[in-house]
Rosetta silent file (secondary structure, phi, psi, omega in degrees, C-alpha in Angstrom):
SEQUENCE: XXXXXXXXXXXXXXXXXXXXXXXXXXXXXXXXXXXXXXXXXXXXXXXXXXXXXXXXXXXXXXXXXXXXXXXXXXXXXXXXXXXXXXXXXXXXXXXXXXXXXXXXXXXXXXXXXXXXXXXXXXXXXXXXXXXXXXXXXXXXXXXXXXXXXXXXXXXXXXXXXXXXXXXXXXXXXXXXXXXXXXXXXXXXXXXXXXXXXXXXXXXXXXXXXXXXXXXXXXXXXXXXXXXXXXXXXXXXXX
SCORE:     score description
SCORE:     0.000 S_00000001
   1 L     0.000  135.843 -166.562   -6.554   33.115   -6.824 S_00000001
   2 L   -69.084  116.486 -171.901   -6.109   30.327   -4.770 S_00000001
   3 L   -70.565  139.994  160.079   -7.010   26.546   -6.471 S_00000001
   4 L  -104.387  156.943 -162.251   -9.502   24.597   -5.073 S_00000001
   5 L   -82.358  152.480 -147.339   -9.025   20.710   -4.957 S_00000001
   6 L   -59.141  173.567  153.618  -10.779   18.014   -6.981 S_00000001
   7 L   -64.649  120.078  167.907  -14.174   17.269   -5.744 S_00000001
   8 L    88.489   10.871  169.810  -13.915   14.295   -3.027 S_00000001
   9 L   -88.376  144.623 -159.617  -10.427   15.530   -2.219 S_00000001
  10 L  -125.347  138.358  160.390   -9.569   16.108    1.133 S_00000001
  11 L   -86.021  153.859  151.979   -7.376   19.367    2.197 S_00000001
  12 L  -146.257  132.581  177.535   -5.053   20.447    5.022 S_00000001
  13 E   -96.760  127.985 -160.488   -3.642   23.955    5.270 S_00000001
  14 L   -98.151  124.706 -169.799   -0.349   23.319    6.851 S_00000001
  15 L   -60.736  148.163  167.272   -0.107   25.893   10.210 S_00000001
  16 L   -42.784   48.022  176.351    3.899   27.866    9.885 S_00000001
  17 L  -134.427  165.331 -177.604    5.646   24.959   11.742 S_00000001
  18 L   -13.814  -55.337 -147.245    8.535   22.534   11.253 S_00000001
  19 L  -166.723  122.246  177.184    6.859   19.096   10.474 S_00000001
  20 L  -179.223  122.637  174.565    3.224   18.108   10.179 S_00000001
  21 L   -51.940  123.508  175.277    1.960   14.969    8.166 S_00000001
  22 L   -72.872  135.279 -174.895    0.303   15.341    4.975 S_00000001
  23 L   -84.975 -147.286 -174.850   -3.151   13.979    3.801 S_00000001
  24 L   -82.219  -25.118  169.915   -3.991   12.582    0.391 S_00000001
  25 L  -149.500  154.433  167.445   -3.838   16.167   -0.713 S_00000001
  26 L  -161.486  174.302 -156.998   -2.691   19.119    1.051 S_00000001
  27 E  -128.309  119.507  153.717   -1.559   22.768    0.256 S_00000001
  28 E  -140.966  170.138 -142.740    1.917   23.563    1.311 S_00000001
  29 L   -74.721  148.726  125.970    4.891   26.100    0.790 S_00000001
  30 L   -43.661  124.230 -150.240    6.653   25.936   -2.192 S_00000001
  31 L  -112.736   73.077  155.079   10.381   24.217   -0.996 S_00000001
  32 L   -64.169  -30.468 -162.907   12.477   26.166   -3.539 S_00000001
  33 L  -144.550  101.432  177.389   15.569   26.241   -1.195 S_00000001
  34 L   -96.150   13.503 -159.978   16.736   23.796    1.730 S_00000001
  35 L   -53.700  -38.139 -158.391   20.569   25.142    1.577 S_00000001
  36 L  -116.564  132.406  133.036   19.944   27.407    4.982 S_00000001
  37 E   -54.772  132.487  165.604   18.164   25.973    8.055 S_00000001
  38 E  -141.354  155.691 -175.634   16.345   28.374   10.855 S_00000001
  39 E   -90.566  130.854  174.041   15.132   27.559   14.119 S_00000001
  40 E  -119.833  115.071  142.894   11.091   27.807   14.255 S_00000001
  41 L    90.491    2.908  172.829    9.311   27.193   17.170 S_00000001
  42 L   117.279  -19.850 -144.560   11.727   24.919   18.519 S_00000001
  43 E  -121.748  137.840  158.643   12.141   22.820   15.382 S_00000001
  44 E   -77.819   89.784 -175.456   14.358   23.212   12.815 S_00000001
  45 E  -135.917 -162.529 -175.638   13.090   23.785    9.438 S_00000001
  46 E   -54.625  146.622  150.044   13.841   25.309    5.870 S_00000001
  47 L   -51.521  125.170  157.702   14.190   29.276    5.387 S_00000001
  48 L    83.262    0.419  164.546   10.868   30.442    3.341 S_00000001
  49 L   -41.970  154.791  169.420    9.171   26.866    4.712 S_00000001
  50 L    31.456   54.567 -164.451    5.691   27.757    4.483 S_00000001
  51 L  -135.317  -26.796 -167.572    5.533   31.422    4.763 S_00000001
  52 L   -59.582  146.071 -165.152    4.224   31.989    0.624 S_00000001
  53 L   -99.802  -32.686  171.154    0.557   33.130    0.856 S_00000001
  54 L   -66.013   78.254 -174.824    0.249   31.119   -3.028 S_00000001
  55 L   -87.258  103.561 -165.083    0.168   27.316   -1.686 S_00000001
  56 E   -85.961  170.141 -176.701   -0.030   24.766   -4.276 S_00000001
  57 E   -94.873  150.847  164.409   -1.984   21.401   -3.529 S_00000001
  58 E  -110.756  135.600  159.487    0.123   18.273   -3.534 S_00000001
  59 L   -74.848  163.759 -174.491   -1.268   15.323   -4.652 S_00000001
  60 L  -129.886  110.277  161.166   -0.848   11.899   -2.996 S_00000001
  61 E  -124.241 -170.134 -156.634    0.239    9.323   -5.998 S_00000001
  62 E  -138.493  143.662  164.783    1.576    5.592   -7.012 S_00000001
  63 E   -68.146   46.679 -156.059    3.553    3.873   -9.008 S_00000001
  64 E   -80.887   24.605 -173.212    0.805    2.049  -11.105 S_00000001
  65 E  -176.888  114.397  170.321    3.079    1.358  -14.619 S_00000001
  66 E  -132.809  132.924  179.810    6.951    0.996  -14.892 S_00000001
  67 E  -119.875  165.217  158.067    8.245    0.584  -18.730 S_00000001
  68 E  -133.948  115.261 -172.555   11.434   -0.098  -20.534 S_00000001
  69 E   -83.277   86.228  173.402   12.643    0.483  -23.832 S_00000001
  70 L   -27.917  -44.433 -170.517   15.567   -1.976  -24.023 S_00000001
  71 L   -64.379  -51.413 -163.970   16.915   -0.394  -27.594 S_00000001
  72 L  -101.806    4.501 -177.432   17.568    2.905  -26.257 S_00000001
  73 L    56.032   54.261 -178.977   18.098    2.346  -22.060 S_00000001
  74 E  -144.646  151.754 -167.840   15.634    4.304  -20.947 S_00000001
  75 E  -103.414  179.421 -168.413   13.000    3.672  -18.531 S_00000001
  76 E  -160.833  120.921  177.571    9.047    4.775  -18.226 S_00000001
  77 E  -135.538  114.050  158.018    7.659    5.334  -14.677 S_00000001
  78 E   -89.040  133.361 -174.198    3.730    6.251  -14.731 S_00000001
  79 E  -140.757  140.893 -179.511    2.512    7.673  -11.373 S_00000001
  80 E  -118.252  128.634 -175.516   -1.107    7.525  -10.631 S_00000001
  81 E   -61.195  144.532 -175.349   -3.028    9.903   -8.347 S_00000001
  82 L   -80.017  -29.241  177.948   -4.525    7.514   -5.403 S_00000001
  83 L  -109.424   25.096  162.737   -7.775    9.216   -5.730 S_00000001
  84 L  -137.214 -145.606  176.210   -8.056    9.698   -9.303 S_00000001
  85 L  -127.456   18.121 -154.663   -7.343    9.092  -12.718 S_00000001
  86 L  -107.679  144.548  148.863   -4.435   11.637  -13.727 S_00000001
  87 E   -96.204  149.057 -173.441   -1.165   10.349  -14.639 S_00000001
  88 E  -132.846  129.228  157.504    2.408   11.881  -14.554 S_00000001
  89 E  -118.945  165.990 -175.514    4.895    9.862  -16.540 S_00000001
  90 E  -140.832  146.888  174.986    8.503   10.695  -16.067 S_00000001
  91 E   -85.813  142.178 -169.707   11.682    9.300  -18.348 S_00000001
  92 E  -135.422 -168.363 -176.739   14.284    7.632  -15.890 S_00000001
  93 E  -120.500  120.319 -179.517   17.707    5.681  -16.803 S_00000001
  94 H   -59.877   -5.097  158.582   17.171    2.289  -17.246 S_00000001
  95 H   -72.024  -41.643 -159.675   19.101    1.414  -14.336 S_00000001
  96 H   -93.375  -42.745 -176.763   17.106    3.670  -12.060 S_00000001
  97 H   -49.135  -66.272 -172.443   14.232    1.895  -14.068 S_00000001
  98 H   -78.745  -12.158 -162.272   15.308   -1.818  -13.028 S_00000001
  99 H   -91.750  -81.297  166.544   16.577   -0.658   -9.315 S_00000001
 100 H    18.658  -80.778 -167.873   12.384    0.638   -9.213 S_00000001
 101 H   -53.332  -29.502 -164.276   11.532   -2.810  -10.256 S_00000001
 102 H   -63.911  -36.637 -176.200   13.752   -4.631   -8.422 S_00000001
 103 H   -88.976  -19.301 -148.910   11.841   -3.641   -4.910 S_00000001
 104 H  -106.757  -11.580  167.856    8.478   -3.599   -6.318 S_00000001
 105 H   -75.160  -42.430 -163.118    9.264   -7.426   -7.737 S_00000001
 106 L    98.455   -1.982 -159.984   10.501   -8.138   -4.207 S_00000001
 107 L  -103.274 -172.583 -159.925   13.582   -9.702   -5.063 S_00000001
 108 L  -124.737  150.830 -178.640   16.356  -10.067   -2.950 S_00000001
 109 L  -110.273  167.366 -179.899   20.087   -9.739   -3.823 S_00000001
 110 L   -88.816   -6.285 -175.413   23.230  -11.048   -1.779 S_00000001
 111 L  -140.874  123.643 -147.797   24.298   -7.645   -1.457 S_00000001
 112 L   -91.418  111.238  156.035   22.339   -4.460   -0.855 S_00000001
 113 L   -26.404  152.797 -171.029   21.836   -2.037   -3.643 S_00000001
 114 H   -63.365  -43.837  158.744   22.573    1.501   -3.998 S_00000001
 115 H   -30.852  -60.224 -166.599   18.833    2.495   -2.698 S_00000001
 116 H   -70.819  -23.827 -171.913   18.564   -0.440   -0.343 S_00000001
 117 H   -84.648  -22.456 -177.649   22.302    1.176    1.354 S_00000001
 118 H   -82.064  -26.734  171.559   20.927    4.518    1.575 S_00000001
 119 H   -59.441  -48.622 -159.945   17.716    3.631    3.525 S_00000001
 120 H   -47.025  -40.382 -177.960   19.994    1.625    5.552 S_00000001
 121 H   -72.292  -56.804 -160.427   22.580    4.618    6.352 S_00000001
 122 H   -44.617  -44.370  162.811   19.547    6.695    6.904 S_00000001
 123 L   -94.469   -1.963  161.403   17.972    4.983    9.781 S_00000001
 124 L   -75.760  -18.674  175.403   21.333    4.068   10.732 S_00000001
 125 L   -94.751    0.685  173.603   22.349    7.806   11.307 S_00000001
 126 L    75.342   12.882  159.831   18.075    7.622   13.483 S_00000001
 127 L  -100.704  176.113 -171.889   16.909    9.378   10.552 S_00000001
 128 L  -141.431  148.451  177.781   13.685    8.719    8.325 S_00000001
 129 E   -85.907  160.811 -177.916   12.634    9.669    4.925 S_00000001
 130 E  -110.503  -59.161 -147.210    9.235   11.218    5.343 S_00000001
 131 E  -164.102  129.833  164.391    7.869   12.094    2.197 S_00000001
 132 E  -112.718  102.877  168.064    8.733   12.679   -1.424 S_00000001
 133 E   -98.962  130.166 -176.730    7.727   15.584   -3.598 S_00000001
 134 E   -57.263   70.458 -131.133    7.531   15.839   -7.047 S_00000001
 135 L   -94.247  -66.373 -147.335    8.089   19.750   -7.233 S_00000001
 136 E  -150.947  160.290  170.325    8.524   21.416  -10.894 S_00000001
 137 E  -128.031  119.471  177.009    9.365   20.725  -14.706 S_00000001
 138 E  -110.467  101.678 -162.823   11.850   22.396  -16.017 S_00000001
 139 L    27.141   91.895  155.831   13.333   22.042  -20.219 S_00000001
 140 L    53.583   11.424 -169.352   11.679   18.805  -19.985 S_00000001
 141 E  -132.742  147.336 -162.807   13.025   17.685  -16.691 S_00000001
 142 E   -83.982  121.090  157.654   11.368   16.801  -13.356 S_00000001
 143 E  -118.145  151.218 -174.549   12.526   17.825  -10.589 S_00000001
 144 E  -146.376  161.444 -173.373   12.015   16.331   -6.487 S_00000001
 145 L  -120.414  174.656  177.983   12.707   16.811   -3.057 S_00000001
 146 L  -127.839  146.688  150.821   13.159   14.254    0.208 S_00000001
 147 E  -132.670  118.015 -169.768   12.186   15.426    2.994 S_00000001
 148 E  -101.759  168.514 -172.887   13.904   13.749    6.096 S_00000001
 149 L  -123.709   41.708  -99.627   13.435   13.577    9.737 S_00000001
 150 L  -152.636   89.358 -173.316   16.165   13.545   12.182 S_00000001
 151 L    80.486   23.518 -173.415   16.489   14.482   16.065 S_00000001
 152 L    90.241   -8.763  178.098   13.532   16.717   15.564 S_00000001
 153 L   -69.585  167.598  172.555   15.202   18.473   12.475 S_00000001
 154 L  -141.258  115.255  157.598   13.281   18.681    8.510 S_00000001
 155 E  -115.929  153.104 -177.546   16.161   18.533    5.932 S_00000001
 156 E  -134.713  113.448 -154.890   15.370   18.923    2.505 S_00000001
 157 L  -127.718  124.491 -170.144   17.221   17.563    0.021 S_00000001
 158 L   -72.133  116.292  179.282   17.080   18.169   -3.871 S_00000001
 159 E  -108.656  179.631  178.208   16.588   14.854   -5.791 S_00000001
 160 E  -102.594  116.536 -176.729   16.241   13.177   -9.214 S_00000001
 161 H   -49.408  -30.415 -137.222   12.175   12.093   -9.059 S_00000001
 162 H  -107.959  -35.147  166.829   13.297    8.051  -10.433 S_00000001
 163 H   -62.043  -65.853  171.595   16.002    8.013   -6.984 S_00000001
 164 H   -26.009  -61.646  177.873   13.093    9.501   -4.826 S_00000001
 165 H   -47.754  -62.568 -163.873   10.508    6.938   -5.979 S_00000001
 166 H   -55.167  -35.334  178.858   13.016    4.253   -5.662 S_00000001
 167 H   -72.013  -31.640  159.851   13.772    5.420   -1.920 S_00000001
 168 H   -27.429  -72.764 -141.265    9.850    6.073   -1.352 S_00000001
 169 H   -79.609  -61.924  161.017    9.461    2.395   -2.049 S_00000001
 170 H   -68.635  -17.366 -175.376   11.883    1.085    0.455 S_00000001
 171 H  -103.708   10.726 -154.969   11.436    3.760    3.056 S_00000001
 172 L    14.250   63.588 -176.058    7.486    3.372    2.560 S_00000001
 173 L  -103.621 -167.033 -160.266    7.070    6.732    2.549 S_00000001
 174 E  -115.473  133.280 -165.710    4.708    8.638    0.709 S_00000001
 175 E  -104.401  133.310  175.653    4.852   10.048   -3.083 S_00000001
 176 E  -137.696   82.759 -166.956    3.770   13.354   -3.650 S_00000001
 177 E   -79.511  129.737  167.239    3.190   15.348   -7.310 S_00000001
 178 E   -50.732  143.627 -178.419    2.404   19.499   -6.874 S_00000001
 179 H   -56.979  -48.547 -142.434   -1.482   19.442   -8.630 S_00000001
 180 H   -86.884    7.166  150.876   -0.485   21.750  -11.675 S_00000001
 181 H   -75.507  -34.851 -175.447    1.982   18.956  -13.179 S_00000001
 182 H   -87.009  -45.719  164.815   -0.563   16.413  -13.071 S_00000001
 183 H   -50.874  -31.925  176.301   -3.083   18.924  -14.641 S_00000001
 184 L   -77.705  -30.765 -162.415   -0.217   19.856  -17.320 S_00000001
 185 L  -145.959   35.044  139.536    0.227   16.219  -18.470 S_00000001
 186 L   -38.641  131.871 -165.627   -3.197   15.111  -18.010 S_00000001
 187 L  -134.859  147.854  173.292   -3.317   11.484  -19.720 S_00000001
 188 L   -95.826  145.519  173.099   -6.401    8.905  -20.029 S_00000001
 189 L   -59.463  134.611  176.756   -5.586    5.867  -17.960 S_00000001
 190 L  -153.789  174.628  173.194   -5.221    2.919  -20.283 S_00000001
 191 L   -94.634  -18.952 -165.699   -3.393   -0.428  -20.100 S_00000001
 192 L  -120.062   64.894  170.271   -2.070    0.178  -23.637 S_00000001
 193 L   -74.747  157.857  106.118   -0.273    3.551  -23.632 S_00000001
 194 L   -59.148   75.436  170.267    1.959    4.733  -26.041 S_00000001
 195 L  -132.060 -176.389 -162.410    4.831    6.498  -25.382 S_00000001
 196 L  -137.796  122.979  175.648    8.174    8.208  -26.837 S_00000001
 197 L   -93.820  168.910  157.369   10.854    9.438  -24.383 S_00000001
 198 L   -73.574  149.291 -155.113   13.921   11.542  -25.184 S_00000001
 199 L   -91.307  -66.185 -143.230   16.928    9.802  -26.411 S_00000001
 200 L   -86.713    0.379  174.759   19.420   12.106  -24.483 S_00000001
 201 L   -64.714  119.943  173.399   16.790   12.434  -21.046 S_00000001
 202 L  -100.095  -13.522  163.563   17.357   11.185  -18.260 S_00000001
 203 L  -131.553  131.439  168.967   13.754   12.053  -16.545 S_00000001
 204 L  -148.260 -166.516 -165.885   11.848   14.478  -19.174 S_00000001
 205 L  -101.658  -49.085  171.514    8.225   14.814  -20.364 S_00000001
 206 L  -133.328 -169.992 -177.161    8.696   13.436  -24.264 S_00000001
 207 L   179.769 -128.067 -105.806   11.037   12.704  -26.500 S_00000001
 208 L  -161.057  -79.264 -166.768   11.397   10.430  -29.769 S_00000001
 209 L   -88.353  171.156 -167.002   11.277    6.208  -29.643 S_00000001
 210 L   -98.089  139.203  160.764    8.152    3.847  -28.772 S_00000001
 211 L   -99.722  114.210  165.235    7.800    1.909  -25.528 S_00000001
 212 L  -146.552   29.967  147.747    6.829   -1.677  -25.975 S_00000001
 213 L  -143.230  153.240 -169.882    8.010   -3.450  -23.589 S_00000001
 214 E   -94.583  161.343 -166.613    7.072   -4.060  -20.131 S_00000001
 215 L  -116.615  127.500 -172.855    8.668   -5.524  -16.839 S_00000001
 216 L  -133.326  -14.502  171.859    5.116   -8.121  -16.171 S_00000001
 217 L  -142.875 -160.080 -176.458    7.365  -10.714  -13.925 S_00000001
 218 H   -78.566  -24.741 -174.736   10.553  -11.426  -11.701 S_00000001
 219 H   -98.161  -12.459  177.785   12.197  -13.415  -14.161 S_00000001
 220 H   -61.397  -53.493 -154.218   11.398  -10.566  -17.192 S_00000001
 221 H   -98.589   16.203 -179.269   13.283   -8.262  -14.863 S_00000001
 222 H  -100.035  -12.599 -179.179   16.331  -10.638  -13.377 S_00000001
 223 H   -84.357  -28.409  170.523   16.736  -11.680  -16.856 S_00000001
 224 H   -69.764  -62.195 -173.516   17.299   -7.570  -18.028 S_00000001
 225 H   -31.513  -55.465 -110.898   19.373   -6.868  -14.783 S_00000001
 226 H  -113.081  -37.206  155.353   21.959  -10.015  -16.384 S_00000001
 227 H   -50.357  -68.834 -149.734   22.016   -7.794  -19.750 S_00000001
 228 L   -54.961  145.344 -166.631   22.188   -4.687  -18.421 S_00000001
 229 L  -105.950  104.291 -161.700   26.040   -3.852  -18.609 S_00000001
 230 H   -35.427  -17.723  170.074   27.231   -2.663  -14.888 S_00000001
 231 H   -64.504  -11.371 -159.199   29.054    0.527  -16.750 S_00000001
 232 H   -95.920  -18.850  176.067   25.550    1.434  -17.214 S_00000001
 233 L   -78.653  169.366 -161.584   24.737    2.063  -13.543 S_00000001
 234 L    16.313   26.940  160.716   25.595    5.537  -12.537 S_00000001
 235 L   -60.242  -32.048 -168.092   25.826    6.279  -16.426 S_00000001
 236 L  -110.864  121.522  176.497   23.174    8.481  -16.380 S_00000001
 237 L   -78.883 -171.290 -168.458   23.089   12.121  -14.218 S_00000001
 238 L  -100.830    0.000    0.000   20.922   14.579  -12.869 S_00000001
């Protein structure tokens, strides 16, 4: 049986074709597989795009809470539905943690970042990120897709949810959680949460140690970037 969407939610049932913009929630195909491309309709889009008669709702959410536990290197990214009160938190790599902060602080480096180089190739190759969804949880781990735009093409490309956000954030594209994640790990919104990631996670649902401290200005997080020890970027994997 098909779910229906919160009260005060707005729907769109996406027609079979290539590319069509999403609202704050809409019900579209599961995107298990973007390996093979077929031509639809003129457009280029995924094999099994749209075609599933079961259509989960996507949510439209935010970044409203990024944490870090300094002891252990691991980051805390709380995503907030824009028209509700449901929370998703996801465990990141404190580097993926600080690159997060780093755009949402504003501040600017002499050299462009791994994030900041990928938007850059991206519209430098006339392509655009579109959209990011937050698809499935798997043995504690999140998984997301990009979905890009290019010469009339949809590519779909499987990501780690803490890179997606960070490219979301520079490409100003749009964040997207499937509803029955956010329903799974309903949380009450609070300013003083309390939580314990996994020590060996690099995005999961729980895990072990306390988060208690917070990134609250530009100089909290340029003084952790001058800690953080540069072996530590691309330390942690998918």
């Amino acid at each position: 049986m098909r779910r229906r969407p919160q009260d005060g939610a707005r729907s769109l049932t996406l027609p079979p074709c290539a590319f069509l913009p999403y609202h704050r929630t809409a019900r579209v195909e599961p995107q298990s597989s973007f390996g093979v491309l077929v031509k639809v309709t003129g457009l280029v889009r995924p094999a099994g795009f749209l075609s599933s008669e079961d259509l989960p709702v996507l949510v439209e959410v935010r970044v409203c809470e990024l944490r870090l536990d300094s002891d252990n290197k691991i980051g805390l990214v709380v995503l907030k539905e824009t028209d509700g009160d449901r929370l998703l938190r996801i465990y990141i790599g404190e580097a993926e943690a600080l690159a997060i902060a780093y755009h949402l602080e504003s501040l600017s480096v002499a050299r462009p970042l791994t994030h900041d180089l990928l938007c850059s190739v991206l519209q430098g190759l006339g392509g655009s990120l579109q959209r990011v969804v937050i698809t499935k949880v798997e043995q504690r781990t999140y998984y997301a897709e990009l979905l890009l735009q290019r010469n009339g093409e949809i590519i779909g490309l499987d990501a780690r949810p803490s890179d997606s956000i960070a490219l979301a954030l520079r490409a100003s594209a749009d964040i997207f959680v499937e509803e029955r994640l956010l329903d799974a790990a309903t949380l009450e919104f609070s300013q003083d949460l309390d939580f314990s990631p996994a020590k060996d996670a690099a995005e999961t649902t729980f895990g072990e140690a306390t988060f208690d401290v917070q990134i609250t200005s530009a100089e909290d997080l340029e003084e952790r970037l001058r800690r953080l020890n540069p072996e530590d970027f691309g330390r942690f994997k998918p």
